[in-house]
Amino acid sequence: MNPIEINPEQDKVCDADQKIIPNGGVRAGQDGDVEVGKSSENKEDSDSTEVNKTPDSDVAKEADHQINCNGHNKYIPTSKAQVHLPKPEPPKPKMERSQSLSIAESMPSIGKYIRDRSSSFSAAIRNRLSSVKEGSGDFVLKNDSLNFEVTEFKIPGVKVIVKLKSEEERLEDQIRGRITLFTKSNCEHSIAARQFFKAKGLRYVEINIDVFIKSGNELMERTGSCEVPQIFFNDSLIGGLATLKSLSESGELHEKMKELLGPKCPEEAPKAPVYGINDEEDKEDGLVGVVRFLRQSLPIQDRLIKMKMVKSCFAGPDMVEAIINHLDCGRRKGIATAKVIAQKHFIHHVFGENDFENGNHYYRFLEHEPFIMGCFNFRSSTNDNEPKPASFMADRLSKLMFSVVEMDGYVSDDRLHVDYFRISKSEEFRRYINLTRDLQRINLQLFTPNERLAFFLNLYNAMVIHAVISIGHPEGILDNKAFFLDFQYVIGGYPHSLSIIENGILRNNRKSPYSLTKPFSKGDRRLHLVPMKVNPLIHFGLCKGTRSSPKLRFFTAHNVEDELISAAKDYFQSDGIKIDRELRTVYLTRIIKWFSQDFGGQEKEILEWVLNYLEGRNAKLLKTMLGDGDPITIVYQDYDWSGNL
């Protein structure tokens, strides 16, 4: 069950009185509504079918609209990089128990008839309920295998079915308070706690302290630690998952819930998370005052430099003079300040020849770079906050994206299908968009090798989600170009597309399939990000948003190698390989064909590499075939480019 909806403008969202449905409420059939129909003896309502007709055209249009918007049968509309951030929507509640509706609502075609006879109708029901006896002709037990009781009885001209509430439904009626669950991303015990409440059909408010940072401080104040999961019934701390299971196994859970959750949720209970509000602190860069002065005072104009027209640039000596006058300092300090400004990616050399050198060179501000307007993490101005540490950014990115895939309803349990529309409206995605602006001037050189690997794997998968939401799934060759080449972020002062991340960084600056050139040319300022050698396992950690892609995964820096190995084994276990021993044929994913250089190049080397990640029957078959010495044929399976919706 999804966590209940939190209204951003209310702090006591779950404190409102819950509607209590009396035991034995009047329901219809198996859906719980009152069903009123003709008996075989009563035909006076023969015209009722005409009342229920609706105009076909309006209904059809509305149905088509709902299918297209909510069913994702059409691509998500394209949006520009400069659009407003998506408005976050908390997860919507799913009411497990059915609720009694008014007769007029449930049966509009005879609503007037029922209202006119409401007094006699209610009296007849009361009399029937009080007089019904087990074994009488009017008593019928329905759907006993489903674990609930249904009593059917007849009133002249009216058929009424009453579904008695289950024990869980009666317990829900007595709960007026709130269950609060504190969790973390990528935490097995937190996932188990969610599943526990879902299995019990209990509503709860989840506070992920990796998403809502300040809520971690509240948890520390209340419990003395940040250990999760922690469960509160109203303002009473129950404990962790072990305590919850112990109460359930001993049969004390229901009594504890009645005792602590019977009253309304008091003010002293943990505060529900507020959606659409930033609770992370940003610190303005110490040099931003100087930079703002330079933006206003330097002569920025188009110039002809080395037989090329360079737009919106300024001369280095002019910048040094402006700094000296503004800070009232000497030339040495002026040059040193200019170098720090360049190192923080406020400015770049127009041809990328240096960070900053004293002499006749030309520079321009990051916001004036030709690529900047095409970057989807750039809005009307650059982010002038102090760049956050690279390790912090890598950790924050992984935690936010883990929370997306773990949230019920965003990604399927097998992680092969993604609801991009729901993600686009989520608080987690809104915070991710804010995080991407902090990537503009991050110092990528401070990453350790494992941090860099996990960071770019996670960023690639997150960018794919953002690209699908912003421009839709690619439908052809031209769309593939827009998707993998033109969708970019500015990271560490330079543009990064999906293709740049995959082929330029993760694949050690190798040509992409069907390309004639390498992503980075000699002297490219991004070459320092290229690893020493290619790790072929990366191909099983990258989700391209297609049906033939590996599962959507995110990785941790401290365990990225083991997680990639697990991803490869899982991919081959799930139809990534098929072996026909009689034909001596191995059917492999086309991903290996496209990037065969990464797997050894030769067919035998490819099969030997694949063997390392096979288990069970496939491993035995391939090992036997390789040991025979006879030729083995490799057939590459078709790749399904349709979206993983």
XYZ file of C-alpha atoms in Angstrom:
645
model
C 0.000 0.000 0.000
C 1.294 3.417 -0.802
C 2.076 5.880 1.979
C -0.869 8.206 2.518
C -1.055 11.556 0.774
C 0.468 14.517 2.554
C -1.022 17.934 1.840
C 1.819 20.475 1.556
C -0.289 23.131 3.226
C -1.320 21.066 6.201
C 0.828 19.829 9.008
C -1.792 17.511 10.426
C -2.800 15.691 7.338
C -3.637 12.467 9.093
C -5.182 14.046 12.149
C -8.595 14.505 10.561
C -11.377 12.245 11.705
C -11.603 9.092 9.645
C -15.005 8.105 8.368
C -16.225 5.167 10.461
C -18.420 2.701 8.655
C -20.659 0.741 11.010
C -20.385 -3.036 10.954
C -22.920 -4.463 8.614
C -23.092 -1.347 6.441
C -25.177 -1.692 3.326
C -22.983 -2.642 0.330
C -23.613 -3.664 -3.285
C -22.605 -7.174 -4.301
C -18.881 -7.753 -4.053
C -18.081 -4.063 -4.465
C -19.773 -3.005 -1.290
C -22.546 -0.763 -2.778
C -26.279 -1.220 -2.381
C -27.682 -3.142 -5.325
C -31.315 -2.489 -6.043
C -32.918 -4.316 -8.969
C -36.050 -5.916 -10.274
C -37.220 -9.224 -8.915
C -38.868 -11.714 -11.202
C -42.254 -10.560 -9.955
C -41.601 -6.808 -10.243
C -41.301 -5.232 -13.711
C -42.281 -1.656 -12.972
C -38.666 -0.442 -13.517
C -38.404 -1.769 -17.070
C -37.342 1.655 -18.393
C -34.439 2.080 -15.969
C -31.870 1.067 -18.562
C -32.623 4.220 -20.525
C -31.733 6.344 -17.509
C -28.238 4.880 -17.316
C -27.283 5.666 -20.935
C -24.572 8.291 -21.496
C -23.598 10.114 -24.684
C -21.097 7.925 -26.480
C -18.998 10.723 -27.946
C -18.170 12.551 -24.701
C -17.462 9.376 -22.794
C -15.252 7.997 -25.549
C -13.243 11.185 -25.710
C -12.781 11.286 -21.968
C -11.760 7.606 -21.902
C -9.207 8.135 -24.638
C -7.846 11.128 -22.797
C -7.438 9.130 -19.599
C -5.718 6.270 -21.400
C -3.289 8.584 -23.109
C -2.476 10.600 -19.997
C -2.425 7.938 -17.333
C -1.770 4.785 -19.291
C 1.272 6.198 -21.091
C 0.189 4.885 -24.468
C 1.570 8.113 -25.931
C 4.907 9.725 -25.309
C 5.196 12.354 -22.619
C 5.021 15.843 -24.201
C 8.305 17.526 -24.920
C 9.372 20.306 -22.551
C 12.190 22.805 -22.741
C 15.179 23.019 -20.462
C 13.963 26.309 -19.037
C 10.538 25.160 -17.870
C 9.498 25.459 -14.247
C 10.274 22.571 -11.982
C 7.561 19.902 -11.820
C 5.134 20.345 -8.977
C 5.701 17.461 -6.590
C 2.751 15.313 -5.672
C 2.905 13.033 -2.644
C 1.974 9.379 -3.263
C -1.789 8.990 -3.439
C -3.460 6.683 -0.930
C -5.041 3.424 -1.899
C -8.090 2.710 0.261
C -8.061 -1.031 0.785
C -11.417 -1.220 2.505
C -14.544 -0.332 0.610
C -16.635 2.522 1.940
C -20.411 2.817 2.023
C -21.774 5.266 -0.503
C -25.092 6.992 -0.417
C -27.790 5.197 -2.401
C -28.159 8.194 -4.690
C -24.436 8.087 -5.501
C -24.247 4.327 -6.099
C -27.490 4.007 -8.063
C -28.184 7.348 -9.774
C -30.815 5.811 -12.052
C -33.212 5.110 -9.174
C -31.905 7.641 -6.658
C -35.152 9.555 -6.591
C -37.153 6.389 -6.040
C -34.979 5.357 -3.096
C -35.060 8.792 -1.473
C -38.842 8.853 -1.664
C -39.034 5.519 0.124
C -36.029 5.980 2.454
C -38.013 5.689 5.666
C -39.783 2.468 4.784
C -36.610 1.070 3.164
C -34.485 1.641 6.315
C -37.154 0.180 8.536
C -37.392 -2.920 6.346
C -33.640 -3.479 6.547
C -33.620 -3.150 10.341
C -36.489 -5.560 10.689
C -34.888 -8.055 8.349
C -31.499 -7.877 10.101
C -33.069 -8.420 13.491
C -35.178 -11.343 12.345
C -32.801 -13.182 10.004
C -31.759 -16.596 11.336
C -29.175 -19.072 10.185
C -30.775 -21.884 8.221
C -33.738 -19.834 7.024
C -34.561 -19.648 3.349
C -33.456 -16.014 3.185
C -29.936 -16.673 4.516
C -27.194 -17.319 1.948
C -23.425 -17.409 2.631
C -21.387 -15.967 -0.249
C -17.634 -16.040 -1.002
C -16.701 -17.860 2.202
C -13.362 -18.793 0.587
C -12.425 -15.109 0.530
C -12.539 -14.922 4.329
C -15.449 -12.560 4.778
C -19.127 -13.097 5.513
C -21.930 -11.956 3.211
C -25.578 -12.177 4.159
C -28.229 -11.968 1.418
C -31.874 -11.325 2.155
C -34.850 -10.127 0.164
C -37.335 -7.301 0.456
C -40.233 -7.121 -2.013
C -38.933 -5.358 -5.119
C -35.461 -4.803 -3.636
C -32.399 -7.037 -3.352
C -29.900 -6.033 -0.644
C -26.497 -7.616 -0.003
C -24.659 -6.801 3.227
C -20.946 -7.513 3.467
C -19.727 -7.742 7.036
C -16.347 -6.132 7.683
C -13.231 -8.153 8.233
C -11.190 -7.830 11.402
C -8.669 -5.591 9.641
C -11.420 -3.283 8.393
C -12.958 -3.023 11.844
C -9.530 -2.175 13.238
C -9.118 0.566 10.622
C -12.414 2.082 11.759
C -11.039 2.433 15.271
C -7.791 4.124 14.163
C -7.973 7.889 14.205
C -4.262 8.509 14.678
C -1.186 8.173 12.480
C 1.515 5.572 11.921
C 4.844 7.236 11.129
C 7.667 5.246 9.570
C 11.211 6.662 9.449
C 13.329 5.057 6.711
C 16.523 5.418 4.671
C 17.278 4.718 1.016
C 18.799 1.363 0.049
C 18.050 -0.114 3.485
C 16.804 -3.714 3.623
C 15.077 -3.263 6.977
C 13.278 -0.134 5.748
C 12.050 -2.044 2.696
C 10.871 -4.888 4.945
C 8.956 -2.443 7.167
C 7.155 -1.010 4.132
C 6.228 -4.503 3.012
C 4.945 -5.346 6.506
C 2.486 -2.439 6.528
C 1.494 -3.126 2.931
C 0.725 -6.782 3.718
C -1.364 -5.725 6.734
C -3.258 -3.129 4.685
C -2.272 -0.348 7.092
C -1.810 3.257 6.049
C 1.292 5.099 7.201
C 3.341 8.234 6.665
C 6.881 7.504 5.491
C 9.698 9.940 6.216
C 12.852 9.040 4.305
C 15.613 10.921 6.108
C 17.817 10.649 3.007
C 15.222 12.701 1.125
C 14.004 14.936 3.946
C 17.341 15.836 5.507
C 16.065 17.824 8.484
C 13.798 14.975 9.550
C 16.965 13.097 10.473
C 17.597 15.703 13.182
C 14.094 15.154 14.557
C 14.647 11.394 14.610
C 17.899 11.902 16.513
C 16.160 14.089 19.079
C 13.358 11.569 19.623
C 15.344 8.326 19.667
C 18.955 9.319 20.340
C 20.164 7.777 17.056
C 19.520 7.783 13.291
C 18.982 4.032 13.155
C 16.076 3.029 10.915
C 13.416 1.906 10.535
C 11.704 3.510 13.500
C 7.922 3.305 13.937
C 5.726 5.723 15.862
C 2.069 5.204 16.764
C 0.951 8.814 17.139
C 3.633 10.278 19.447
C 4.625 6.922 20.995
C 7.820 5.235 19.826
C 7.166 1.553 19.099
C 10.664 0.655 17.963
C 12.137 -1.003 14.911
C 11.188 -3.830 12.611
C 12.017 -6.528 15.177
C 9.603 -5.012 17.707
C 6.896 -4.710 15.069
C 7.220 -8.368 14.080
C 7.294 -9.458 17.712
C 4.025 -7.637 18.420
C 2.453 -9.192 15.343
C 3.559 -12.738 16.189
C 2.363 -12.465 19.789
C -1.039 -11.137 18.705
C -0.558 -7.888 20.641
C -0.272 -5.614 17.605
C -3.999 -4.963 17.195
C -4.470 -4.142 20.862
C -1.455 -1.832 20.815
C -2.832 -0.055 17.756
C -6.257 0.352 19.344
C -4.669 1.758 22.482
C -2.209 4.189 20.878
C -3.904 5.029 17.585
C -7.470 5.345 18.802
C -7.197 9.059 19.632
C -6.461 11.727 17.055
C -2.817 12.304 16.218
C -1.550 14.893 18.733
C 0.718 17.861 18.087
C 3.590 16.041 19.780
C 3.724 13.362 17.062
C 6.533 13.459 14.444
C 5.873 16.146 11.886
C 4.732 14.957 8.481
C 7.161 15.829 5.652
C 6.421 18.981 3.693
C 6.463 18.616 -0.080
C 7.790 21.326 -2.385
C 9.997 22.915 0.288
C 13.795 22.809 0.217
C 15.350 21.925 3.567
C 18.962 21.729 2.397
C 21.281 24.605 3.192
C 23.210 26.316 0.388
C 26.187 28.568 0.953
C 26.969 31.357 -1.479
C 30.397 31.161 -3.091
C 32.962 33.463 -1.448
C 33.996 34.892 -4.829
C 30.495 35.573 -6.090
C 30.735 39.259 -5.147
C 33.802 39.705 -7.361
C 32.202 37.680 -10.152
C 29.053 39.792 -10.105
C 31.158 42.930 -10.336
C 33.052 41.498 -13.319
C 29.828 40.551 -15.084
C 28.687 44.152 -14.905
C 31.957 45.977 -15.572
C 33.907 43.958 -18.179
C 33.557 44.861 -21.887
C 31.873 41.661 -23.108
C 31.525 41.544 -26.887
C 32.018 39.431 -30.023
C 35.593 39.331 -31.330
C 37.493 37.873 -34.283
C 40.181 35.642 -32.741
C 42.437 33.310 -34.775
C 40.229 33.798 -37.813
C 37.168 32.692 -35.828
C 34.260 34.779 -34.616
C 34.038 34.298 -30.854
C 30.899 35.571 -29.149
C 30.446 37.190 -25.738
C 34.086 37.186 -24.625
C 36.477 39.526 -22.793
C 40.246 39.968 -22.557
C 42.200 38.474 -19.652
C 44.146 41.704 -18.892
C 40.864 43.609 -18.613
C 39.689 41.087 -16.032
C 42.872 41.419 -13.958
C 42.620 45.217 -13.948
C 38.977 45.069 -12.873
C 39.825 42.726 -9.976
C 42.707 44.962 -8.823
C 40.447 48.032 -8.802
C 37.570 46.235 -7.096
C 39.651 44.594 -4.356
C 42.195 47.434 -4.130
C 45.007 44.893 -4.283
C 48.265 44.295 -6.158
C 48.686 42.606 -9.537
C 49.876 39.312 -8.024
C 46.710 38.946 -5.969
C 44.601 40.030 -8.930
C 46.075 37.265 -11.124
C 45.718 34.669 -8.329
C 42.056 35.630 -7.853
C 41.433 35.320 -11.589
C 42.935 31.798 -11.547
C 40.655 30.693 -8.692
C 37.630 32.119 -10.536
C 38.590 30.025 -13.576
C 39.219 26.885 -11.491
C 35.711 27.218 -10.045
C 34.309 27.308 -13.585
C 32.920 30.826 -13.449
C 34.903 31.515 -16.637
C 36.550 29.438 -19.398
C 39.187 30.100 -22.022
C 37.356 30.519 -25.337
C 39.395 27.677 -26.922
C 39.988 25.652 -23.734
C 43.745 26.273 -23.838
C 44.205 27.050 -20.130
C 42.436 27.776 -16.869
C 43.789 31.323 -16.662
C 47.120 32.783 -17.691
C 48.425 36.325 -17.517
C 48.702 37.504 -21.093
C 46.704 38.269 -24.191
C 44.056 35.547 -23.842
C 40.297 35.706 -24.116
C 37.679 34.213 -21.803
C 33.935 34.127 -21.336
C 31.556 33.419 -18.484
C 29.998 29.978 -18.140
C 26.521 31.359 -18.813
C 27.747 32.667 -22.194
C 29.091 29.318 -23.443
C 27.382 28.222 -26.701
C 26.328 24.882 -25.191
C 24.760 26.248 -22.027
C 21.244 26.901 -23.320
C 20.920 23.263 -24.390
C 21.730 21.884 -20.931
C 18.712 20.660 -19.026
C 20.178 21.434 -15.593
C 20.640 25.106 -16.491
C 17.989 27.745 -16.007
C 18.178 31.487 -16.578
C 21.442 31.830 -14.616
C 24.266 29.668 -13.345
C 24.382 28.346 -9.806
C 26.576 30.734 -7.811
C 26.513 28.692 -4.598
C 29.718 27.247 -3.190
C 30.321 23.928 -5.018
C 29.571 20.969 -2.770
C 32.230 18.248 -2.273
C 32.268 15.642 -5.025
C 31.825 12.735 -2.580
C 28.790 14.430 -1.032
C 27.213 14.929 -4.459
C 27.799 11.301 -5.450
C 26.246 10.044 -2.198
C 23.277 12.425 -2.416
C 22.563 11.442 -6.007
C 22.520 7.724 -5.220
C 20.252 8.127 -2.184
C 17.702 10.226 -4.059
C 17.525 7.772 -6.945
C 17.359 4.754 -4.635
C 14.329 6.377 -3.021
C 12.699 6.664 -6.464
C 13.026 2.982 -7.358
C 11.977 1.880 -3.860
C 8.834 4.026 -3.704
C 5.780 1.847 -4.274
C 4.246 2.452 -7.710
C 7.136 4.277 -9.411
C 9.049 1.218 -10.634
C 7.836 -2.376 -10.990
C 9.093 -4.968 -8.524
C 11.403 -6.473 -11.167
C 12.587 -2.930 -12.102
C 11.921 -3.558 -15.786
C 9.037 -1.074 -16.050
C 9.067 2.583 -15.028
C 6.154 4.968 -14.481
C 7.814 8.150 -15.722
C 4.673 10.234 -15.281
C 4.388 9.471 -11.569
C 8.113 10.042 -11.073
C 7.842 13.444 -12.775
C 5.305 14.523 -10.123
C 7.227 13.168 -7.143
C 9.087 15.037 -4.428
C 12.139 12.829 -4.982
C 12.405 13.897 -8.624
C 11.912 17.565 -7.735
C 14.825 17.362 -5.321
C 16.895 15.546 -7.924
C 16.327 18.422 -10.367
C 17.579 20.848 -7.723
C 20.606 18.634 -7.168
C 21.531 18.719 -10.857
C 22.046 22.492 -10.663
C 24.773 21.861 -8.092
C 26.628 19.809 -10.718
C 27.382 22.874 -12.834
C 30.640 23.789 -11.108
C 31.478 20.586 -9.191
C 35.170 19.600 -9.061
C 35.140 16.165 -10.702
C 38.884 15.690 -10.181
C 38.304 15.010 -6.484
C 36.513 11.684 -7.102
C 38.149 8.391 -6.179
C 37.947 5.797 -9.019
C 35.018 3.940 -7.419
C 33.200 7.179 -6.629
C 33.614 8.321 -10.232
C 32.362 4.974 -11.584
C 29.274 4.877 -9.344
C 28.583 8.580 -9.907
C 28.489 8.366 -13.700
C 26.519 5.098 -13.725
C 23.899 6.665 -11.460
C 23.905 9.963 -13.324
C 23.407 8.201 -16.666
C 20.357 6.284 -15.404
C 18.923 9.393 -13.759
C 19.460 11.460 -16.922
C 17.588 8.835 -18.950
C 14.578 9.260 -16.638
C 14.825 13.043 -16.993
C 15.182 12.769 -20.791
C 12.092 10.562 -21.130
C 10.098 12.990 -18.977
C 11.352 16.041 -20.907
C 11.521 14.923 -24.552
C 9.920 11.459 -24.602
C 11.187 8.061 -25.714
C 13.101 8.056 -29.008
C 11.104 6.662 -31.930
C 13.702 6.652 -34.718
C 17.260 7.552 -35.742
C 16.722 11.300 -35.430
C 15.077 10.866 -32.040
C 18.017 8.728 -30.906
C 20.359 11.614 -31.740
C 18.256 14.065 -29.750
C 18.021 11.617 -26.872
C 21.612 10.378 -26.548
C 23.586 13.317 -27.998
C 21.565 16.494 -27.548
C 20.134 15.919 -24.077
C 22.916 17.345 -21.898
C 23.860 18.532 -18.424
C 26.622 21.003 -17.676
C 28.834 19.131 -15.188
C 32.049 20.552 -13.809
C 31.820 23.447 -16.259
C 31.478 21.318 -19.433
C 28.594 19.657 -21.319
C 27.906 15.958 -20.821
C 25.415 14.015 -22.932
C 24.368 10.409 -22.401
C 26.722 9.388 -25.197
C 29.616 11.362 -23.667
C 29.111 9.656 -20.299
C 28.851 6.166 -21.789
C 31.484 6.265 -24.553
C 33.733 9.127 -23.510
C 34.027 8.483 -19.766
C 32.873 4.972 -18.873
C 34.284 3.334 -22.044
C 37.674 5.064 -21.957
C 36.958 7.448 -24.886
C 36.018 4.770 -27.411
C 33.903 5.259 -30.522
C 30.213 4.621 -30.129
C 28.594 2.051 -32.468
C 28.508 3.274 -36.072
C 30.532 6.390 -35.222
C 33.777 7.370 -36.963
C 35.215 9.635 -34.267
C 35.998 9.433 -30.582
C 33.927 11.509 -28.158
C 36.935 13.509 -26.885
C 39.527 15.001 -29.195
C 43.084 15.775 -28.148
C 43.217 18.550 -25.576
C 39.594 18.116 -24.412
C 39.301 19.317 -20.816
C 37.175 16.242 -19.945
C 39.876 13.683 -20.755
C 41.019 13.598 -17.132
C 37.785 11.739 -16.294
C 38.624 8.771 -18.533
C 39.560 5.595 -16.564
C 42.728 3.634 -17.247
C 40.817 0.701 -18.793
C 37.293 -0.303 -19.730
C 35.158 -2.351 -17.357
C 32.747 -4.341 -19.620
C 30.360 -4.776 -16.695
C 29.195 -1.169 -17.096
C 26.918 -2.268 -19.957
C 24.767 -4.208 -17.477
C 24.444 -1.202 -15.174
C 23.211 1.288 -17.799
C 19.457 1.463 -18.380
C 18.632 3.219 -21.673
C 14.896 3.316 -20.987
C 14.149 0.517 -23.481
C 12.598 -2.932 -23.179
C 15.886 -4.659 -23.942
C 17.844 -2.600 -21.413
C 19.110 -4.095 -18.164
C 17.055 -3.405 -15.072
C 16.986 0.104 -13.654
C 19.655 0.105 -10.945
C 21.648 2.543 -8.885
C 24.989 1.898 -7.255
C 27.013 2.701 -4.146
C 30.635 3.847 -4.337
C 31.922 1.404 -1.720
C 30.386 -1.668 -3.382
C 30.053 -0.743 -7.055
C 32.177 -3.612 -8.424
C 30.180 -6.326 -6.649
C 26.917 -4.650 -7.618
C 27.956 -4.641 -11.302
C 28.843 -8.338 -11.126
C 25.415 -9.029 -9.645
C 23.795 -6.966 -12.429
C 25.579 -8.962 -15.146
C 24.632 -12.330 -13.618
C 21.034 -11.217 -13.249
C 20.890 -10.045 -16.878
C 22.166 -13.364 -18.252
C 19.831 -15.243 -15.922
C 16.854 -13.291 -17.331
C 16.932 -14.303 -20.996
C 20.171 -12.442 -21.711
C 21.558 -15.660 -23.183
C 20.131 -18.823 -24.749
C 22.176 -21.924 -25.649
C 21.250 -24.615 -28.191
C 23.712 -27.459 -27.672
C 22.516 -29.490 -30.665
C 23.041 -26.603 -33.074
C 26.091 -25.429 -31.093
C 24.621 -21.944 -31.141
C 24.710 -19.283 -28.441
C 22.132 -16.475 -28.599
C 23.455 -13.295 -26.975
C 22.177 -9.782 -26.395
C 22.947 -7.335 -29.189
C 24.610 -5.080 -26.605
C 27.635 -7.399 -26.771
C 27.767 -7.104 -30.570
C 27.678 -3.302 -30.498
C 30.461 -3.122 -27.911
C 32.345 -6.308 -28.826
C 35.671 -4.489 -28.426
C 34.956 -4.129 -24.715
C 34.400 -7.895 -24.339
C 37.545 -9.041 -26.134
C 36.614 -8.632 -29.784
C 36.972 -12.278 -30.904
C 34.023 -14.652 -30.535
C 35.909 -17.130 -28.340
C 37.095 -14.347 -26.037
C 33.550 -13.021 -25.796
C 32.165 -16.450 -24.825
C 34.923 -16.982 -22.265
C 34.087 -13.606 -20.732
C 30.367 -14.412 -20.649
C 31.058 -17.785 -18.996
C 32.359 -15.981 -15.878
C 28.867 -14.614 -15.204
C 26.719 -17.662 -15.963
C 25.242 -20.007 -13.394
C 23.503 -23.378 -13.406
C 22.641 -25.194 -16.622
C 23.830 -22.454 -19.001
C 27.245 -22.381 -17.331
C 27.660 -26.161 -17.708
C 26.527 -26.143 -21.348
C 28.808 -23.316 -22.420
C 31.783 -24.717 -20.529
C 31.306 -28.107 -22.212
C 30.981 -26.525 -25.661
C 34.092 -24.406 -25.184
C 36.000 -27.467 -24.018
C 35.050 -29.500 -27.099
C 37.103 -27.324 -29.374
C 34.448 -27.430 -32.122
C 33.172 -24.172 -33.658
C 30.410 -22.307 -31.837
C 28.019 -19.972 -33.639
C 26.966 -16.711 -31.980
C 23.603 -15.233 -32.961
C 22.733 -11.801 -31.627
C 19.130 -11.260 -30.551
C 17.038 -8.341 -31.792
C 17.040 -5.268 -29.576
C 13.652 -3.869 -28.571
C 13.879 -0.054 -28.596
C 10.339 0.529 -27.339
C 10.038 2.231 -23.975
C 10.179 0.327 -20.687
C 6.810 1.697 -19.601
